[in-house]
Amino acid sequence: MNLDYLWHGFTVALTGQNLLVGLIGCFIGTLVGALPAIGPINGIALLLPIAYTMGLPAESTMILLSAIYCGAEYGGRISSILLNVPGDAGAVMTALDGYPMARQGRAGEALTLSGISSFVGGIFGSIGLALFAPVLARLAIGFGPAEYFVLMVFAFATLGSMVGSQPVKTLIGCTLGLMLATVGLDATSGAYRFTFNQPELGDGIEFVVLVIGLFSISEALVILEHQGRGFTVIRELGRMTVRAADVARCTGTMLRSSVIGFVVGVLPGTGASVSSAIAYTTEKRLSDTEDTFGKGDVRGLAAPEAANNATACGAFVPMLTLGIPGSGTTAVMLGALMLYNIQPGPMLLTERPEIVGGLVASLFIGNFLLLLLNLPLVNIFARVLTVPNWLLVPGILVLSIVGVYSTHASVFAIFLMLGIGMVGWLLRKAGFDMAPIILGFVLGHVMEINLRNALAISGGELSILFSSTICIVLWVMAAAVAVLPTMLSWRSRRLKMARATRMPAIDGAPRLD
């Protein structure tokens, strides 16, 4: 296997500028992750326009954003353990055993062990990314416009069946994203679409405006809405070292959960919330022989943390090799590449090895930096939880406005961002997730371009979408992914009904005295 791109990547990532950028990203990411409900997407959305305006090269920007992403996965555990409030969706399972450990006076041990588990998951995921990305890129080189269009269909089918507990709302969110992607000048016909006679919309809705509006502005409104709700912070951390016996006890758990996390991360649209839940329930079935999970078991803490960080690395595989984001955060990073006029896909590894190699190498370096930062400085990161909302919300708003204006120098863009933020807040109140909208927006551009190119090649014949073996396989996979969860749910309901109908007969059976 040729890993020349990775060795080249280390020469990029180990430059003084990129080491400093990575360190800053790790620190900011951990702080952002520690704040409840902020998460990596908001941190990346706020810093992306600043990095772009500063004139950082594409590889440095990607190193910064990936460091924030991984740092937020580390930081999410802090509020879960000390507050019982997850820093993001992926840290929900961490609270199940982390908070009971903190209540038992073992908060320091829980923070240290979760940091070690995050490190193991991150390194395992980085190794998987380094080995698996070139293989998938070589397989995808044979993709033409028709294959790419069907691949996007498969991605949307995967999103609808795997993201969240409400697939209908997920698909509606994807559709909204697709609709927003059609705003602006049609490059083929030259017609303006859905601009409502606003010249500022001629180039479409800018990615930075949409991301900051949907995530940062709506998040600020959510924080204001719930500002009266208080939390009790556990301030006594206890000893900050973890026993070697506990680490040894969790070794198998961390390795198994890292495998689960990486595999789930490669699947488009899944994310850390899915992988942490699968890893925790799997470990509970395998190891919970004494019914200690949920009561402060170290294995219940290690499993979701290892899975979270392996998933973050796995999500880069489809983004870099296929141009399909593996999670909401990588969708924002995909948009960041497009800001630099770089098209992700199988040729990215050949044409821009410094970006792919630099990002992968920075993940290895970043995990070591995060371990060194999180173990001795965890007390400092924990103090972020005491930041009052009256300081946090204005800070988010100021960064949002400065970021958008510095990128586009347009007052219209600021008002559009605020309007999108209001709509995002209403959608969140209605139970919609923002990530599918971004995924639909990012994939919509690629989907439309490839469909037009495929139809141009075939002279308008739709049969080209079924003409190759790759297309047929992808259509079958998309149908299976879309239908299988419904069939399994129907089968589960049938089994429950069958058991329920048997129970009265058993209870009423005659006794044999």
Coordinates of C-alpha atoms in Angstrom, one line a residue:
M1 CA 0.0 0.0 0.0
N2 CA 1.4 3.4 -1.0
L3 CA 1.5 5.8 2.0
D4 CA 3.8 8.4 0.4
Y5 CA 0.9 10.9 0.7
L6 CA 1.0 10.4 4.5
W7 CA 4.8 11.0 4.8
H8 CA 4.3 14.1 2.7
G9 CA 1.5 15.1 5.0
F10 CA 3.7 14.9 8.1
T11 CA 6.1 17.4 6.4
V12 CA 3.2 19.7 6.0
A13 CA 1.6 19.2 9.4
L14 CA 5.0 19.6 11.3
T15 CA 5.7 23.1 10.0
G16 CA 5.8 25.8 12.6
Q17 CA 2.6 27.5 11.3
N18 CA 0.6 24.3 11.1
L19 CA 1.7 23.0 14.5
L20 CA 0.6 26.3 16.0
V21 CA -2.7 26.2 14.1
G22 CA -3.3 22.7 15.3
L23 CA -2.5 23.5 18.9
I24 CA -4.9 26.5 18.8
G25 CA -7.6 24.4 17.2
C26 CA -7.2 21.7 19.8
F27 CA -7.5 24.2 22.7
I28 CA -10.5 26.0 21.2
G29 CA -12.2 22.8 20.3
T30 CA -11.9 21.5 23.8
L31 CA -13.3 24.7 25.2
V32 CA -16.2 24.7 22.7
G33 CA -16.9 21.0 23.3
A34 CA -17.1 21.6 27.1
L35 CA -19.9 24.1 26.7
P36 CA -23.2 22.3 26.8
A37 CA -25.0 22.1 23.4
I38 CA -22.5 24.2 21.5
G39 CA -20.6 21.3 19.8
P40 CA -18.0 21.2 17.0
I41 CA -20.3 22.5 14.3
N42 CA -20.8 25.8 16.0
G43 CA -17.1 26.2 16.7
I44 CA -16.1 25.4 13.1
A45 CA -18.9 27.7 11.7
L46 CA -17.7 30.6 13.8
L47 CA -14.0 30.2 13.0
L48 CA -14.2 29.2 9.3
P49 CA -14.8 32.8 8.0
I50 CA -12.0 34.1 10.3
A51 CA -9.5 31.6 9.0
Y52 CA -10.6 32.3 5.4
T53 CA -10.3 36.0 5.8
M54 CA -6.9 35.7 7.4
G55 CA -5.6 34.2 4.2
L56 CA -4.6 30.8 5.6
P57 CA -3.8 28.2 2.9
A58 CA -6.3 25.4 2.4
E59 CA -4.2 22.8 4.2
S60 CA -3.8 25.0 7.3
T61 CA -7.5 25.8 7.4
M62 CA -8.4 22.1 7.2
I63 CA -5.9 21.3 10.0
L64 CA -7.4 24.0 12.1
L65 CA -11.0 22.8 11.5
S66 CA -10.1 19.1 12.1
A67 CA -8.3 20.0 15.3
I68 CA -11.5 21.9 16.5
Y69 CA -13.6 18.9 15.5
C70 CA -11.5 16.3 17.4
G71 CA -10.9 18.7 20.4
A72 CA -14.7 19.2 20.7
E73 CA -15.1 15.4 20.9
Y74 CA -12.6 15.4 23.8
G75 CA -14.2 18.4 25.5
G76 CA -17.8 17.1 25.3
R77 CA -17.1 14.6 28.1
I78 CA -16.4 17.4 30.6
S79 CA -19.9 18.7 30.9
S80 CA -21.3 15.2 30.7
I81 CA -19.3 14.1 33.7
L82 CA -19.5 17.2 35.8
L83 CA -23.0 18.5 34.9
N84 CA -24.8 15.4 33.6
V85 CA -25.4 17.7 30.5
P86 CA -23.8 16.4 27.3
G87 CA -21.6 18.8 25.5
D88 CA -23.0 17.4 22.2
A89 CA -25.2 14.5 21.0
G90 CA -22.2 12.2 20.9
A91 CA -21.5 12.6 24.6
V92 CA -25.0 11.6 25.8
M93 CA -23.9 8.0 26.6
T94 CA -20.8 9.3 28.4
A95 CA -23.0 10.8 31.1
L96 CA -24.6 7.4 32.0
D97 CA -21.5 6.3 33.9
G98 CA -19.4 9.4 34.0
Y99 CA -21.8 11.4 36.1
P100 CA -22.4 8.6 38.7
M101 CA -18.5 8.4 39.0
A102 CA -18.4 12.1 39.7
R103 CA -21.2 11.8 42.3
Q104 CA -19.0 9.1 44.0
G105 CA -16.1 11.6 44.3
R106 CA -14.3 10.1 41.3
A107 CA -14.7 13.0 38.8
G108 CA -11.0 13.3 38.3
E109 CA -10.6 9.6 37.6
A110 CA -13.5 9.8 35.2
L111 CA -12.1 12.8 33.3
T112 CA -8.6 11.2 33.0
L113 CA -10.0 7.8 31.9
S114 CA -12.3 9.4 29.4
G115 CA -9.3 11.4 28.0
I116 CA -7.3 8.2 27.6
S117 CA -10.2 6.4 25.9
S118 CA -10.7 9.4 23.5
F119 CA -7.0 9.1 22.7
V120 CA -7.2 5.4 21.9
G121 CA -10.2 5.9 19.7
G122 CA -8.7 8.9 17.9
I123 CA -5.4 7.1 17.1
F124 CA -7.3 4.0 16.0
G125 CA -9.5 6.1 13.8
S126 CA -6.5 8.0 12.3
I127 CA -4.8 4.7 11.4
G128 CA -8.0 3.4 9.8
L129 CA -8.3 6.7 7.8
A130 CA -4.7 6.5 6.7
L131 CA -5.1 2.9 5.4
F132 CA -8.6 3.0 4.1
A133 CA -8.8 6.4 2.3
P134 CA -6.4 5.5 -0.6
V135 CA -8.2 2.2 -1.2
L136 CA -11.6 3.8 -1.5
A137 CA -10.1 6.6 -3.6
R138 CA -8.7 4.1 -6.1
L139 CA -12.1 2.3 -6.3
A140 CA -13.9 5.6 -6.9
I141 CA -11.7 6.8 -9.7
G142 CA -13.9 4.9 -12.2
F143 CA -17.0 6.9 -11.1
G144 CA -18.5 9.1 -13.8
P145 CA -21.4 11.6 -13.5
A146 CA -24.1 9.0 -13.5
E147 CA -22.3 7.0 -10.7
Y148 CA -21.8 10.1 -8.7
F149 CA -25.5 11.1 -9.0
V150 CA -26.6 7.6 -7.8
L151 CA -24.0 7.8 -5.0
M152 CA -25.7 11.0 -3.8
V153 CA -29.1 9.2 -3.9
F154 CA -27.5 6.5 -1.7
A155 CA -26.2 9.1 0.7
F156 CA -29.6 10.7 1.1
A157 CA -31.2 7.2 1.6
T158 CA -28.6 6.5 4.3
L159 CA -29.3 9.9 6.0
G160 CA -33.1 9.2 6.1
S161 CA -32.7 5.8 7.7
M162 CA -29.8 6.5 10.2
V163 CA -29.9 10.1 11.3
G164 CA -32.0 10.6 14.5
S165 CA -35.2 9.0 15.6
Q166 CA -37.5 10.8 13.1
P167 CA -36.5 9.9 9.5
V168 CA -39.4 11.9 8.0
K169 CA -38.1 15.1 9.6
T170 CA -34.6 14.2 8.5
L171 CA -35.7 13.8 4.9
I172 CA -37.6 17.1 5.1
G173 CA -34.4 18.8 6.3
C174 CA -32.5 17.3 3.4
T175 CA -35.2 18.5 1.0
L176 CA -34.9 22.0 2.5
G177 CA -31.2 21.9 1.9
L178 CA -31.6 20.8 -1.7
M179 CA -34.1 23.7 -2.3
L180 CA -31.7 26.2 -0.8
A181 CA -29.0 24.9 -3.1
T182 CA -31.1 25.9 -6.2
V183 CA -31.2 29.6 -5.3
G184 CA -29.1 31.8 -7.7
L185 CA -28.0 31.8 -11.3
D186 CA -28.4 28.6 -13.2
A187 CA -25.1 28.0 -14.9
T188 CA -26.6 26.1 -17.8
S189 CA -29.6 28.2 -18.8
G190 CA -28.5 31.5 -17.4
A191 CA -31.8 32.0 -15.6
Y192 CA -32.1 33.4 -12.1
R193 CA -33.9 31.0 -9.7
F194 CA -35.7 32.0 -6.5
T195 CA -33.8 35.3 -6.1
F196 CA -37.0 37.4 -5.7
N197 CA -35.3 40.3 -7.6
Q198 CA -32.5 40.6 -5.0
P199 CA -29.2 41.0 -6.8
E200 CA -27.4 39.8 -3.7
L201 CA -28.9 36.3 -4.2
G202 CA -27.6 36.0 -7.8
D203 CA -24.7 33.9 -6.7
G204 CA -26.9 31.8 -4.4
I205 CA -27.0 31.6 -0.6
E206 CA -23.4 31.8 0.7
F207 CA -22.3 28.7 2.6
V208 CA -20.8 30.7 5.5
V209 CA -24.0 32.7 5.9
L210 CA -26.2 29.5 6.0
V211 CA -24.0 27.6 8.4
I212 CA -23.6 30.4 10.9
G213 CA -27.3 31.3 10.7
L214 CA -28.5 27.7 11.2
F215 CA -26.1 26.8 13.9
S216 CA -24.6 29.7 15.8
I217 CA -27.5 32.2 15.7
S218 CA -30.2 29.5 16.4
E219 CA -28.0 28.1 19.2
A220 CA -27.8 31.6 20.8
L221 CA -31.6 31.9 20.7
V222 CA -32.0 28.4 22.2
I223 CA -29.6 29.4 25.1
L224 CA -31.6 32.6 25.7
E225 CA -34.8 30.6 25.7
H226 CA -33.6 28.3 28.4
Q227 CA -31.4 30.7 30.4
G228 CA -33.5 30.2 33.5
R229 CA -32.5 26.6 33.8
G230 CA -29.6 26.1 36.2
F231 CA -27.2 23.3 36.5
T232 CA -25.2 22.0 39.5
V233 CA -21.5 21.8 38.7
I234 CA -19.5 19.2 40.6
R235 CA -16.4 21.1 41.6
E236 CA -14.5 18.6 43.7
L237 CA -12.6 16.5 41.1
G238 CA -10.7 14.3 43.5
R239 CA -7.5 12.7 42.4
M240 CA -6.6 13.2 38.8
T241 CA -4.9 9.8 38.2
V242 CA -6.6 6.6 37.2
R243 CA -5.6 3.2 38.5
A244 CA -3.6 1.0 36.1
A245 CA -6.1 -1.9 36.9
D246 CA -9.0 0.2 35.6
V247 CA -7.1 1.1 32.4
A248 CA -6.3 -2.6 31.9
R249 CA -9.9 -3.5 32.5
C250 CA -11.0 -1.1 29.8
T251 CA -8.4 -2.1 27.2
G252 CA -10.7 -4.5 25.4
T253 CA -13.6 -2.2 25.7
M254 CA -11.7 0.7 24.1
L255 CA -10.4 -1.4 21.2
R256 CA -13.9 -2.9 20.4
S257 CA -15.5 0.5 20.7
S258 CA -12.9 2.1 18.4
V259 CA -13.6 -0.5 15.7
I260 CA -17.4 0.1 16.0
G261 CA -16.9 3.9 16.0
F262 CA -14.7 3.9 12.9
V263 CA -17.0 1.6 10.9
V264 CA -20.1 3.7 11.8
G265 CA -18.2 6.9 11.0
V266 CA -17.5 5.8 7.5
L267 CA -21.2 5.5 6.8
P268 CA -22.6 8.8 5.6
G269 CA -24.9 10.6 8.0
T270 CA -24.5 8.5 11.1
G271 CA -22.2 10.4 13.5
A272 CA -21.0 10.1 17.1
S273 CA -24.4 9.8 18.6
V274 CA -25.1 6.6 16.7
S275 CA -21.7 5.1 17.3
S276 CA -21.6 5.8 21.0
A277 CA -25.0 4.3 21.5
I278 CA -24.0 1.1 19.6
A279 CA -20.7 0.9 21.4
Y280 CA -22.3 1.3 24.9
T281 CA -25.1 -1.2 24.3
T282 CA -22.7 -3.7 22.8
E283 CA -20.3 -3.4 25.7
K284 CA -23.2 -3.7 28.2
R285 CA -24.3 -6.9 26.6
L286 CA -20.8 -8.3 26.6
S287 CA -19.4 -7.1 29.9
D288 CA -22.2 -6.1 32.3
T289 CA -22.5 -9.4 34.2
E290 CA -22.9 -7.6 37.6
D291 CA -25.4 -5.0 36.6
T292 CA -23.0 -2.1 37.2
F293 CA -23.4 -0.2 34.0
G294 CA -25.2 3.1 34.6
K295 CA -23.8 3.1 38.2
G296 CA -20.3 4.3 37.6
D297 CA -18.7 1.4 35.7
V298 CA -15.4 2.5 34.0
R299 CA -16.1 0.3 31.0
G300 CA -19.4 2.2 30.4
L301 CA -17.4 5.4 30.4
A302 CA -14.6 4.2 28.1
A303 CA -16.9 2.7 25.4
P304 CA -18.7 5.8 24.1
E305 CA -15.6 8.0 24.4
A306 CA -13.4 5.7 22.3
A307 CA -16.3 5.3 19.8
N308 CA -16.9 9.1 19.5
N309 CA -13.3 9.9 18.6
A310 CA -12.9 7.0 16.2
T311 CA -16.1 8.1 14.5
A312 CA -14.8 11.6 14.0
C313 CA -11.8 10.2 12.1
G314 CA -13.9 7.7 10.1
A315 CA -16.2 10.5 8.9
F316 CA -13.3 12.0 6.9
V317 CA -13.1 8.9 4.7
P318 CA -16.2 9.5 2.6
M319 CA -15.6 13.2 2.7
L320 CA -12.1 13.1 1.3
T321 CA -12.5 10.2 -1.2
L322 CA -16.1 10.5 -2.4
G323 CA -17.0 14.1 -1.6
I324 CA -19.8 12.9 0.7
P325 CA -19.7 14.2 4.3
G326 CA -19.8 11.5 6.9
S327 CA -21.4 13.8 9.5
G328 CA -22.8 17.3 9.9
T329 CA -19.4 18.6 11.0
T330 CA -17.6 17.2 7.9
A331 CA -20.4 18.7 5.8
V332 CA -19.2 22.1 7.0
M333 CA -15.6 21.2 6.3
L334 CA -16.6 20.0 2.8
G335 CA -18.0 23.5 2.3
A336 CA -14.8 25.0 3.5
L337 CA -12.9 23.1 0.8
M338 CA -15.4 24.5 -1.8
L339 CA -14.6 28.0 -0.5
Y340 CA -11.1 27.4 -1.7
N341 CA -12.4 26.1 -5.1
I342 CA -11.3 22.6 -4.2
Q343 CA -13.6 19.7 -5.2
P344 CA -13.3 16.7 -2.8
G345 CA -13.4 13.3 -4.5
P346 CA -11.1 10.4 -5.6
M347 CA -8.7 12.7 -7.5
L348 CA -8.1 14.9 -4.4
L349 CA -5.5 12.5 -3.1
T350 CA -3.6 12.7 -6.4
E351 CA -4.0 16.4 -7.2
R352 CA -3.7 17.9 -3.7
P353 CA -1.8 15.3 -1.5
E354 CA -0.7 18.1 0.9
I355 CA -4.4 18.6 1.9
V356 CA -5.3 15.0 2.4
G357 CA -1.9 14.0 3.9
G358 CA -1.6 17.1 6.0
L359 CA -5.1 16.5 7.5
V360 CA -4.5 12.8 8.2
A361 CA -1.0 13.6 9.7
S362 CA -2.5 16.4 11.8
L363 CA -5.0 13.9 13.3
F364 CA -2.2 11.8 14.7
I365 CA -0.4 14.9 16.0
G366 CA -3.6 16.4 17.3
N367 CA -4.5 13.4 19.4
F368 CA -1.2 13.5 21.2
L369 CA -1.6 17.3 21.7
L370 CA -5.1 16.7 23.0
L371 CA -4.0 14.1 25.5
L372 CA -1.3 16.4 26.7
L373 CA -3.7 19.3 27.0
N374 CA -6.6 17.5 28.6
L375 CA -4.9 15.6 31.4
P376 CA -3.0 18.5 33.1
L377 CA -5.4 21.3 32.1
V378 CA -8.7 19.7 32.8
N379 CA -9.3 22.0 35.8
I380 CA -9.1 25.0 33.4
F381 CA -11.4 23.5 30.9
A382 CA -13.9 22.6 33.6
R383 CA -14.1 26.3 34.6
V384 CA -15.6 27.1 31.2
L385 CA -18.8 25.6 32.5
T386 CA -19.2 28.6 34.8
V387 CA -19.3 31.1 31.9
P388 CA -22.6 33.0 32.3
N389 CA -25.1 33.2 29.5
W390 CA -25.1 37.0 29.5
L391 CA -21.5 36.8 28.4
L392 CA -21.7 33.7 26.2
V393 CA -24.6 34.8 23.9
P394 CA -23.3 38.2 23.0
G395 CA -19.9 36.6 22.3
I396 CA -21.5 34.2 19.9
L397 CA -23.5 37.0 18.2
V398 CA -20.4 39.2 17.8
L399 CA -18.3 36.5 16.4
S400 CA -21.1 35.5 14.0
I401 CA -21.6 39.1 12.6
V402 CA -17.8 39.8 12.4
G403 CA -17.2 36.4 10.6
V404 CA -19.9 37.0 8.0
Y405 CA -19.1 40.6 7.3
S406 CA -15.3 39.9 7.1
T407 CA -16.0 37.2 4.5
H408 CA -18.6 39.0 2.3
A409 CA -18.5 42.7 3.4
S410 CA -22.3 42.9 2.9
V411 CA -24.9 44.1 5.3
F412 CA -27.5 42.1 3.3
A413 CA -25.5 38.9 4.3
I414 CA -25.8 39.8 8.0
F415 CA -29.5 40.3 7.8
L416 CA -29.9 37.1 5.8
M417 CA -27.8 35.3 8.4
L418 CA -30.1 36.6 11.2
G419 CA -33.2 35.6 9.2
I420 CA -31.9 32.1 8.6
G421 CA -31.0 31.9 12.3
M422 CA -34.6 32.7 13.3
V423 CA -36.0 30.1 10.9
G424 CA -33.4 27.6 12.3
W425 CA -34.6 28.3 15.8
L426 CA -38.2 27.7 14.9
L427 CA -37.2 24.5 13.1
R428 CA -35.3 23.3 16.2
K429 CA -38.4 24.0 18.4
A430 CA -40.4 21.8 16.0
G431 CA -37.9 19.0 16.5
F432 CA -35.8 19.3 13.3
D433 CA -32.1 18.7 13.3
M434 CA -29.9 21.3 11.4
A435 CA -27.3 18.9 10.1
P436 CA -29.5 17.3 7.4
I437 CA -30.2 20.8 6.0
I438 CA -26.5 21.5 5.6
L439 CA -25.9 18.0 4.1
G440 CA -28.7 18.6 1.6
F441 CA -27.3 22.0 0.7
V442 CA -23.7 20.7 0.2
L443 CA -24.7 17.6 -1.7
G444 CA -27.3 19.4 -3.7
H445 CA -24.8 21.3 -5.8
V446 CA -22.8 18.2 -6.6
M447 CA -26.0 16.2 -7.3
E448 CA -27.4 18.7 -9.8
I449 CA -24.1 19.2 -11.6
N450 CA -23.6 15.4 -12.1
L451 CA -27.2 14.8 -13.1
R452 CA -26.9 17.5 -15.8
N453 CA -23.6 16.2 -17.0
A454 CA -24.9 12.6 -17.2
L455 CA -28.0 13.6 -19.1
A456 CA -25.8 15.7 -21.5
I457 CA -23.6 12.7 -22.2
S458 CA -26.7 10.4 -22.9
G459 CA -28.6 13.0 -24.9
G460 CA -31.3 13.3 -22.2
E461 CA -31.8 9.5 -21.8
L462 CA -32.4 8.5 -18.1
S463 CA -31.2 5.0 -18.9
I464 CA -27.6 6.2 -18.3
L465 CA -28.4 6.2 -14.5
F466 CA -28.8 2.4 -14.7
S467 CA -26.2 1.7 -17.4
S468 CA -23.2 0.5 -15.3
T469 CA -22.7 -2.2 -12.7
I470 CA -21.7 0.5 -10.1
C471 CA -24.9 2.3 -10.7
I472 CA -27.0 -0.8 -10.3
V473 CA -25.2 -1.8 -7.1
L474 CA -25.7 1.7 -5.6
W475 CA -29.4 1.7 -6.5
V476 CA -29.8 -1.7 -4.8
M477 CA -27.9 -0.5 -1.8
A478 CA -30.0 2.7 -1.6
A479 CA -33.2 0.7 -1.8
A480 CA -32.0 -1.7 0.9
V481 CA -31.0 1.1 3.2
A482 CA -34.3 2.9 2.8
V483 CA -36.5 -0.1 3.2
L484 CA -34.6 -2.3 5.7
P485 CA -35.2 -0.2 8.8
T486 CA -39.0 -0.1 8.1
M487 CA -39.1 -3.9 7.6
L488 CA -37.2 -4.5 10.8
S489 CA -39.5 -2.1 12.7
W490 CA -42.5 -3.8 11.3
R491 CA -41.1 -7.2 12.2
S492 CA -40.4 -6.0 15.8
R493 CA -44.0 -4.8 16.2
R494 CA -45.3 -8.1 14.9
L495 CA -43.2 -10.0 17.4
K496 CA -44.4 -7.8 20.3
M497 CA -48.0 -8.2 19.2
A498 CA -47.5 -12.0 19.0
R499 CA -46.1 -12.1 22.6
A500 CA -48.9 -9.9 23.9
T501 CA -51.6 -12.2 22.4
R502 CA -49.9 -15.3 23.9
M503 CA -49.8 -13.9 27.4
P504 CA -53.6 -14.1 28.3
A505 CA -53.7 -17.7 27.0
I506 CA -50.8 -18.7 29.3
D507 CA -52.3 -16.9 32.3
G508 CA -55.6 -18.5 31.8
A509 CA -54.4 -22.0 31.2
P510 CA -55.8 -24.7 33.4
R511 CA -53.6 -25.8 36.3
L512 CA -52.5 -29.4 36.6
D513 CA -52.9 -29.9 40.4

